[in-house]
PDB file of C-alpha atoms and ligand atoms in Angstrom:
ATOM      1  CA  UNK A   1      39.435  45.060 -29.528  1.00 71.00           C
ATOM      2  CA  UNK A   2      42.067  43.939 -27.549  1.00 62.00           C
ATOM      3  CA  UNK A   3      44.798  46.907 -26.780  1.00 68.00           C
ATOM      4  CA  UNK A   4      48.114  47.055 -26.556  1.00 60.00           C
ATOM      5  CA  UNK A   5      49.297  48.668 -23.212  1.00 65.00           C
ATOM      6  CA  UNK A   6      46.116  49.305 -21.696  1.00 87.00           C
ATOM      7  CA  UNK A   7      42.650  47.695 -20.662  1.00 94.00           C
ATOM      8  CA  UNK A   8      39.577  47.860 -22.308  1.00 97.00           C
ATOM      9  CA  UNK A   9      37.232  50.579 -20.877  1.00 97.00           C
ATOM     10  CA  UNK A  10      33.619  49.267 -19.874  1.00 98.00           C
ATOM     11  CA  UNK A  11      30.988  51.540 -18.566  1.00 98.00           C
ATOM     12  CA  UNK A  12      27.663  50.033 -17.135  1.00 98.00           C
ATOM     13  CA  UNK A  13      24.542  51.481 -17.239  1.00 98.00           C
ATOM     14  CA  UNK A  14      21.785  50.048 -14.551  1.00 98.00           C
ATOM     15  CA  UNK A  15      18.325  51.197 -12.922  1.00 98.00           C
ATOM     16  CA  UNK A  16      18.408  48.951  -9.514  1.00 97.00           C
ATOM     17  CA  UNK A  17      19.990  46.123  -7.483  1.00 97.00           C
ATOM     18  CA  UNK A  18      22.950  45.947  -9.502  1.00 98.00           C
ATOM     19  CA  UNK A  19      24.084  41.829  -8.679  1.00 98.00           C
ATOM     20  CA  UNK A  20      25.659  41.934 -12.393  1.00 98.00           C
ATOM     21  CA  UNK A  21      27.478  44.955 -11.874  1.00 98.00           C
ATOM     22  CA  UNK A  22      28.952  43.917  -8.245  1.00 98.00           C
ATOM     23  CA  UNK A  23      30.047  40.447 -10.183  1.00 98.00           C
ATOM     24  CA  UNK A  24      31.777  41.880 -13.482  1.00 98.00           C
ATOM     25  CA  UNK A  25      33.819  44.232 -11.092  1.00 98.00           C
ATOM     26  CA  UNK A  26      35.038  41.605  -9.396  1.00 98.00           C
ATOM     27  CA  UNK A  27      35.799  40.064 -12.816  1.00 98.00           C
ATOM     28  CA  UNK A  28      37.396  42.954 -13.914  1.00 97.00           C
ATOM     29  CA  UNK A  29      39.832  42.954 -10.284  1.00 96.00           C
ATOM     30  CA  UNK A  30      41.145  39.520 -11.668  1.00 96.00           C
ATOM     31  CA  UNK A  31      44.944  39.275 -12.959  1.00 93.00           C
ATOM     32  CA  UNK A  32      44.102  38.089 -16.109  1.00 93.00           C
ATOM     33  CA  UNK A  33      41.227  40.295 -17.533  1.00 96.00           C
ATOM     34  CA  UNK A  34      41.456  42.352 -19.965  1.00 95.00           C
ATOM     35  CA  UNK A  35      38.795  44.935 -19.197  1.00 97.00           C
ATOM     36  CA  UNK A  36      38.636  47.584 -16.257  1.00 97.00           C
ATOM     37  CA  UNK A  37      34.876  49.095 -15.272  1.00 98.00           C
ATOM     38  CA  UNK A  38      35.758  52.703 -15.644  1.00 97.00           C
ATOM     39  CA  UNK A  39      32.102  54.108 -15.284  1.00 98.00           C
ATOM     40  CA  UNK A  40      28.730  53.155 -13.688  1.00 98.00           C
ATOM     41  CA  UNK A  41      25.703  55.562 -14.531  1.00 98.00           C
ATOM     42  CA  UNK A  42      22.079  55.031 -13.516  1.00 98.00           C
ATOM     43  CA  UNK A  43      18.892  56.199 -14.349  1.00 98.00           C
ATOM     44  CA  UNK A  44      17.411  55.919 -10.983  1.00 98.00           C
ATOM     45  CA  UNK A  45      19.254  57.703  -8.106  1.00 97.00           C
ATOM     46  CA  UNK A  46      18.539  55.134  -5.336  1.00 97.00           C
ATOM     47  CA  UNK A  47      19.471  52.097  -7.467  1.00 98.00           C
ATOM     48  CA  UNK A  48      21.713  50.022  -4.819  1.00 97.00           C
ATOM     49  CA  UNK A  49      24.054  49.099  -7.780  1.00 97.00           C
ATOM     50  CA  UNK A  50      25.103  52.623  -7.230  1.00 98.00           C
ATOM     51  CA  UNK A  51      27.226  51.472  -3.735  1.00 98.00           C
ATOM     52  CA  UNK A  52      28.910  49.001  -5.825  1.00 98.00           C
ATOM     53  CA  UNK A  53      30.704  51.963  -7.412  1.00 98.00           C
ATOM     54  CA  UNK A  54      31.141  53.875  -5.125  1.00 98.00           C
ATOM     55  CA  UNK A  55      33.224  51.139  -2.716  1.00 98.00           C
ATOM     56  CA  UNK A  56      35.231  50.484  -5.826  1.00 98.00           C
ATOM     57  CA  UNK A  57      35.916  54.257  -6.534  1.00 98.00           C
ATOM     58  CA  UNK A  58      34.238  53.452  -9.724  1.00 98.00           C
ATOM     59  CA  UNK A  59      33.252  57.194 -11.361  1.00 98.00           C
ATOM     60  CA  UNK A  60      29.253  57.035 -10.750  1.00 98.00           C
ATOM     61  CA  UNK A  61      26.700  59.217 -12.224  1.00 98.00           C
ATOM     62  CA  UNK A  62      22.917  59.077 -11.509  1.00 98.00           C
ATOM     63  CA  UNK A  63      21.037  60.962 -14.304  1.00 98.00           C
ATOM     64  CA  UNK A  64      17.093  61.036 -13.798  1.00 97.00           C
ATOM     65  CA  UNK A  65      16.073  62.696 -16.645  1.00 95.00           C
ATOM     66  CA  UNK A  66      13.849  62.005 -19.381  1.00 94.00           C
ATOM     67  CA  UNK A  67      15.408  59.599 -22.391  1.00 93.00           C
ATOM     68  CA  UNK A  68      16.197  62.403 -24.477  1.00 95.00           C
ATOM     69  CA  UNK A  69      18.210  64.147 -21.629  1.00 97.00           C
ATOM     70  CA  UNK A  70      19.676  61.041 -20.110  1.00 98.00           C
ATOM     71  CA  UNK A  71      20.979  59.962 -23.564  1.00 98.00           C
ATOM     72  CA  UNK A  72      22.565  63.572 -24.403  1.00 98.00           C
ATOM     73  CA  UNK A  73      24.314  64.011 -20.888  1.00 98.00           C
ATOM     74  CA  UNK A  74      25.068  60.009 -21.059  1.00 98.00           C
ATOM     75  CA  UNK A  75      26.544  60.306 -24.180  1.00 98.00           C
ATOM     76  CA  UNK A  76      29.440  62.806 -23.070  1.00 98.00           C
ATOM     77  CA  UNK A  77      30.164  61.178 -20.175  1.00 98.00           C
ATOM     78  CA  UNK A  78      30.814  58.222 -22.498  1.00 98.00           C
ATOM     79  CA  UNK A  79      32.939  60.101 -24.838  1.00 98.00           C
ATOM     80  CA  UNK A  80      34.857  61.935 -22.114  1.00 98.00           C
ATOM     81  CA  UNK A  81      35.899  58.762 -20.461  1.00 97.00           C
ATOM     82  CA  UNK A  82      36.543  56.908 -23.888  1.00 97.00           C
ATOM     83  CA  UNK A  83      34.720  53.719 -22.733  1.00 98.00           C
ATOM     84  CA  UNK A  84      35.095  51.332 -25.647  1.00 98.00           C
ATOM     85  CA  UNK A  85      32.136  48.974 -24.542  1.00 98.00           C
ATOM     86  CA  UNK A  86      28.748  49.612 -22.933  1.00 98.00           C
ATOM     87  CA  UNK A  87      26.977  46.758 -20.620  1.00 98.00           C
ATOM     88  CA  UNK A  88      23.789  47.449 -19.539  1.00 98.00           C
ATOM     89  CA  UNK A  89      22.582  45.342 -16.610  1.00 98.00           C
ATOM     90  CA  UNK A  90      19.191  45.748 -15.096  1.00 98.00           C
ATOM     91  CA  UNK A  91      19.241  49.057 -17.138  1.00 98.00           C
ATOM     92  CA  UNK A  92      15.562  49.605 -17.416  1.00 95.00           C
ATOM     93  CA  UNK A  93      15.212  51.433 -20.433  1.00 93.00           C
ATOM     94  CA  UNK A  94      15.054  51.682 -24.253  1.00 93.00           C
ATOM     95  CA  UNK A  95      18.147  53.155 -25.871  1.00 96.00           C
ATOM     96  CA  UNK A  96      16.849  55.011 -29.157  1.00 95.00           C
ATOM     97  CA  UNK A  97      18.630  54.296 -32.448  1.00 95.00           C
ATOM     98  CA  UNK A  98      20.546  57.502 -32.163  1.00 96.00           C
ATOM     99  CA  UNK A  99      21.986  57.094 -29.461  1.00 97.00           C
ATOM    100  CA  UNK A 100      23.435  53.790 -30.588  1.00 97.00           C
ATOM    101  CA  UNK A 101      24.450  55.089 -33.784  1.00 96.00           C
ATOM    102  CA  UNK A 102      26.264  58.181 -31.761  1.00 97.00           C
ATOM    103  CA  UNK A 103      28.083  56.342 -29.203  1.00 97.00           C
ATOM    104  CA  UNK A 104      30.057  54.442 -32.080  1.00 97.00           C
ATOM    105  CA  UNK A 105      30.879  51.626 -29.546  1.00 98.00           C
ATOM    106  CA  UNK A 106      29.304  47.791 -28.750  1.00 98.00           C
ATOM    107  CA  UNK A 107      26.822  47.816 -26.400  1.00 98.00           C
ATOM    108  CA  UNK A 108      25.450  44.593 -24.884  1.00 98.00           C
ATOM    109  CA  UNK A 109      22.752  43.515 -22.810  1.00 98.00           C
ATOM    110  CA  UNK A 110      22.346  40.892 -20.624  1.00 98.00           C
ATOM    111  CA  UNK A 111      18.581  39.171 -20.501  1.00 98.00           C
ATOM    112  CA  UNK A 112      16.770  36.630 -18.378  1.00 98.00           C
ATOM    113  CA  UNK A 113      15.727  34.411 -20.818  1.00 98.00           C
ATOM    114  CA  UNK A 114      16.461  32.298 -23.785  1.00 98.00           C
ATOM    115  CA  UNK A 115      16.216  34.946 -26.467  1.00 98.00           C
ATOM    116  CA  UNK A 116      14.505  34.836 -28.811  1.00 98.00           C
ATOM    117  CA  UNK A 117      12.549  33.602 -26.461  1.00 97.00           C
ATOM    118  CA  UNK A 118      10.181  35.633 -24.071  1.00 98.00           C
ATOM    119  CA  UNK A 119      11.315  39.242 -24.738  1.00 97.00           C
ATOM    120  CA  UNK A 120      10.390  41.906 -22.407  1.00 96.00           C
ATOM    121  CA  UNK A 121       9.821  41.738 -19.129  1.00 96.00           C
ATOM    122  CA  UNK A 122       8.586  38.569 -16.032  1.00 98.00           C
ATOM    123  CA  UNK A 123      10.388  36.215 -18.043  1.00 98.00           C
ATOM    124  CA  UNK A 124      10.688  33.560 -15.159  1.00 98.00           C
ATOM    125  CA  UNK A 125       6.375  33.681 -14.875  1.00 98.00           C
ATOM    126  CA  UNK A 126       6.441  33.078 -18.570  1.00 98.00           C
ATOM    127  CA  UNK A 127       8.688  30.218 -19.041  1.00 98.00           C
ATOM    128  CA  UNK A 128       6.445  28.602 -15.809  1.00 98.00           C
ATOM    129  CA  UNK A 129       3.434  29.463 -18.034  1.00 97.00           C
ATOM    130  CA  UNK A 130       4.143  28.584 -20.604  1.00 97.00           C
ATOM    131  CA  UNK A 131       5.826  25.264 -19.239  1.00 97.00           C
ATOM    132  CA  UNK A 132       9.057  25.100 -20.811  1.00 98.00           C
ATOM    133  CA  UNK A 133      11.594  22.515 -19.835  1.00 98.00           C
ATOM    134  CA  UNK A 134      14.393  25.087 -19.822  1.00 98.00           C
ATOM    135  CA  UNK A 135      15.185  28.506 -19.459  1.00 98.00           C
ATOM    136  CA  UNK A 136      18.366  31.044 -18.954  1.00 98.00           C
ATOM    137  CA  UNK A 137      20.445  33.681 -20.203  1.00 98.00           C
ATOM    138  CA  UNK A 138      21.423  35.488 -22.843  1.00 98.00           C
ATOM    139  CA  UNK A 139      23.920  38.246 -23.220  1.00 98.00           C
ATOM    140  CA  UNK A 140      23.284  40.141 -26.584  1.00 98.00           C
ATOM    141  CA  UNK A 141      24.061  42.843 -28.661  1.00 98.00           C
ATOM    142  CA  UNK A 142      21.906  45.833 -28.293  1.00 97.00           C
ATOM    143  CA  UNK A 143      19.539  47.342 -31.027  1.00 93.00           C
ATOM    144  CA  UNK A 144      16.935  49.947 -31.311  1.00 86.00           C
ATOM    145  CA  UNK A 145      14.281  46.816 -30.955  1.00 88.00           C
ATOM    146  CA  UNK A 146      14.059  45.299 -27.258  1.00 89.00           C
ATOM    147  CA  UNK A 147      16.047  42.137 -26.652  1.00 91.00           C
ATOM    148  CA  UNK A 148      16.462  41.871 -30.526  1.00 91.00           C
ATOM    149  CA  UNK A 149      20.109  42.392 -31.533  1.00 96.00           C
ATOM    150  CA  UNK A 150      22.533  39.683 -32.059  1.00 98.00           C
ATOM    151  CA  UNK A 151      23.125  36.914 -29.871  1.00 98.00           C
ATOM    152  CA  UNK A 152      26.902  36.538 -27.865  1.00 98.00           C
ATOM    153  CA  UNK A 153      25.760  33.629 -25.627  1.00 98.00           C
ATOM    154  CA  UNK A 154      23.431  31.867 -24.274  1.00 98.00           C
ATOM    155  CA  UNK A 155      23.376  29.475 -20.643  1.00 98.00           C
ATOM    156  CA  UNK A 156      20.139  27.363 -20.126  1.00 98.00           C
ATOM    157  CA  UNK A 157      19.236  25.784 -17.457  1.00 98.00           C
ATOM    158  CA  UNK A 158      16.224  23.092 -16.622  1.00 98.00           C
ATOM    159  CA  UNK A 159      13.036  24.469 -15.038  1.00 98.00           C
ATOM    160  CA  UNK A 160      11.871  21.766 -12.865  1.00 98.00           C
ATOM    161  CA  UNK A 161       8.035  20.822 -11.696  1.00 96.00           C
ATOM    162  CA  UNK A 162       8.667  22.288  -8.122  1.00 97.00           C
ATOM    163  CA  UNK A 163      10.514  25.328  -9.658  1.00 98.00           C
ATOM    164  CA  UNK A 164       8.229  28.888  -9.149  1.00 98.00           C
ATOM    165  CA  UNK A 165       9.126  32.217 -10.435  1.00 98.00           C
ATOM    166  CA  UNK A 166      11.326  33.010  -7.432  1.00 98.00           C
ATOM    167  CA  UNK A 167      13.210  29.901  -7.421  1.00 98.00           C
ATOM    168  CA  UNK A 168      13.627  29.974 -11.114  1.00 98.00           C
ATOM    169  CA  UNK A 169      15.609  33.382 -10.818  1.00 98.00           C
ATOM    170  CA  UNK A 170      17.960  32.559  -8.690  1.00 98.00           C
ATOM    171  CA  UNK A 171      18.708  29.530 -10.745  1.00 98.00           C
ATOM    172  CA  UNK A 172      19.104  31.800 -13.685  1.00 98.00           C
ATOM    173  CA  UNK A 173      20.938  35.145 -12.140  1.00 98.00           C
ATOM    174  CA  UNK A 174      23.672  32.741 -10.882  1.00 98.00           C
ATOM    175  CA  UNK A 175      23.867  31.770 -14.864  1.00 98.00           C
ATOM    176  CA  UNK A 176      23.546  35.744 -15.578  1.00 98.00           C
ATOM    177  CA  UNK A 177      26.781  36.063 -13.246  1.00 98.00           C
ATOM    178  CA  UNK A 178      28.868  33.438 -15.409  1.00 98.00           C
ATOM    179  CA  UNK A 179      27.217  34.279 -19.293  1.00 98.00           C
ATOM    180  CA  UNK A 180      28.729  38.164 -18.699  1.00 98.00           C
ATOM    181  CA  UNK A 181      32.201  38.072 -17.838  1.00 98.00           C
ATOM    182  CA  UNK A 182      32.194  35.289 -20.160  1.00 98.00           C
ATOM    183  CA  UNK A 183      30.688  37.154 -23.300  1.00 98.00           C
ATOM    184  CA  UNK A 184      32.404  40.497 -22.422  1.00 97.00           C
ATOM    185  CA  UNK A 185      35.627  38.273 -22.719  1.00 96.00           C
ATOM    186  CA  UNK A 186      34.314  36.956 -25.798  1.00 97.00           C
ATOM    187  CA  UNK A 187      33.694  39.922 -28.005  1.00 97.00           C
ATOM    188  CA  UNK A 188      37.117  41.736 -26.772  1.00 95.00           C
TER     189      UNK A 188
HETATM  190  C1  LIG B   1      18.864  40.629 -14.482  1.00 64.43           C
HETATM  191  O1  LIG B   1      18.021  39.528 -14.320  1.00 64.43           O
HETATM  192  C2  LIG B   1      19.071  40.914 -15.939  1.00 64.43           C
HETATM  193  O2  LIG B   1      19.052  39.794 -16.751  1.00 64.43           O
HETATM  194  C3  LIG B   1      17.896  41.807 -16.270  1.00 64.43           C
HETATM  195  O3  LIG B   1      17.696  42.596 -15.115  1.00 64.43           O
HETATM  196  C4  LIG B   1      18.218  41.907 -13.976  1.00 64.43           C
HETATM  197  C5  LIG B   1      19.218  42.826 -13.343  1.00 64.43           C
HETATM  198  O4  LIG B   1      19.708  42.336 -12.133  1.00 64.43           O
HETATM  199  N1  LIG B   1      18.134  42.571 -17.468  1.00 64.43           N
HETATM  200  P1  LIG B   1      20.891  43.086 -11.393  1.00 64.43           P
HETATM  201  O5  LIG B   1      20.467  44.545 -11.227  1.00 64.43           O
HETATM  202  O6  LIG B   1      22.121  42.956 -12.220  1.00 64.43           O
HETATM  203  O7  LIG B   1      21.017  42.401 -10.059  1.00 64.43           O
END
């Protein structure tokens, strides 16, 4: 994907805190990178990933609308900025098949476990549960299935006997915070 005189144009989608977000901007501030964040939209109008934008004069749209309507207003501001990747992070929401088909462009996803491991959602309570020895990351390719499409990368990390739910997230969003800069430069 790489282009010639210009960066590749990322847009990230989110519904919250936004810790992903904050990190690939600063990614994408480095000398060497090869993508700029050109647009942030939410789902959720009070998600604090939101600020993150906004300090970086990042274009920012909140859109709380039903799927149907978020995906048709979404999808122009996509076009009209002519991202050339997607990231979701902490998006909280299911992307229909047409509007992955209509946006023409990769999307990827980034995912607090070791998929295909525990899909869905309270991952971290799950891997505890289930007592695996490790857990992580993965940063994926986005389908019409949840946490299904192809796998980019993967970062584990060892859940230890004293390790809860809280604990073991931390571990693994400082892992989220290398596996996406990393796999966005990977696919580009
Ligand atoms: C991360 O754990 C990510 O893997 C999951 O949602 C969380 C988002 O965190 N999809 P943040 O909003 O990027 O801080």
């Amino acid at each position: 994907m790489e282009k010639l005189n210009s960066k590749v144009k990322v847009a990230v989608f989110i519904s919250g805190r936004g810790s992903n977000l904050k990190n690939l901007i600063k990614h994408s501030k480095l000398k060497k990178s090869k993508y700029l964040i050109n647009l942030v939209i939410s789902n959720k109008s009070e998600a604090k990933g939101l600020l993150y934008a906004k300090k970086n004069n990042i274009k920012n749209f909140s859109i709380e609308k039903k799927t149907l309507i978020f995906e048709k207003k979404a999808l122009k501001i996509l076009k009209k900025f002519k991202i050339d990747i997607l990231c979701l992070a902490g998006f909280m929401r299911i992307l229909s098949a047409e509007f992955i088909r209509k946006t023409k462009i990769p999307i990827i996803n980034i995912h607090p476990s070791l998929l295909p491991k525990l899909k869905g959602l309270n991952t971290h309570e799950r891997a505890i549960k289930a007592k695996y020895k490790y857990s992580g990351c993965t940063v994926h390719y986005v389908n019409s299935k949840l946490d299904s499409g192809k796998i980019i990368l993967r970062k584990k990390v060892k859940i230890l006997k004293k390790d809860t739910k809280y604990t073991l997230a931390k571990k693994i969003l400082k892992l989220e915070h290398i596996a996406y800069p990393e796999a966005l430069k990977k696919i580009i």
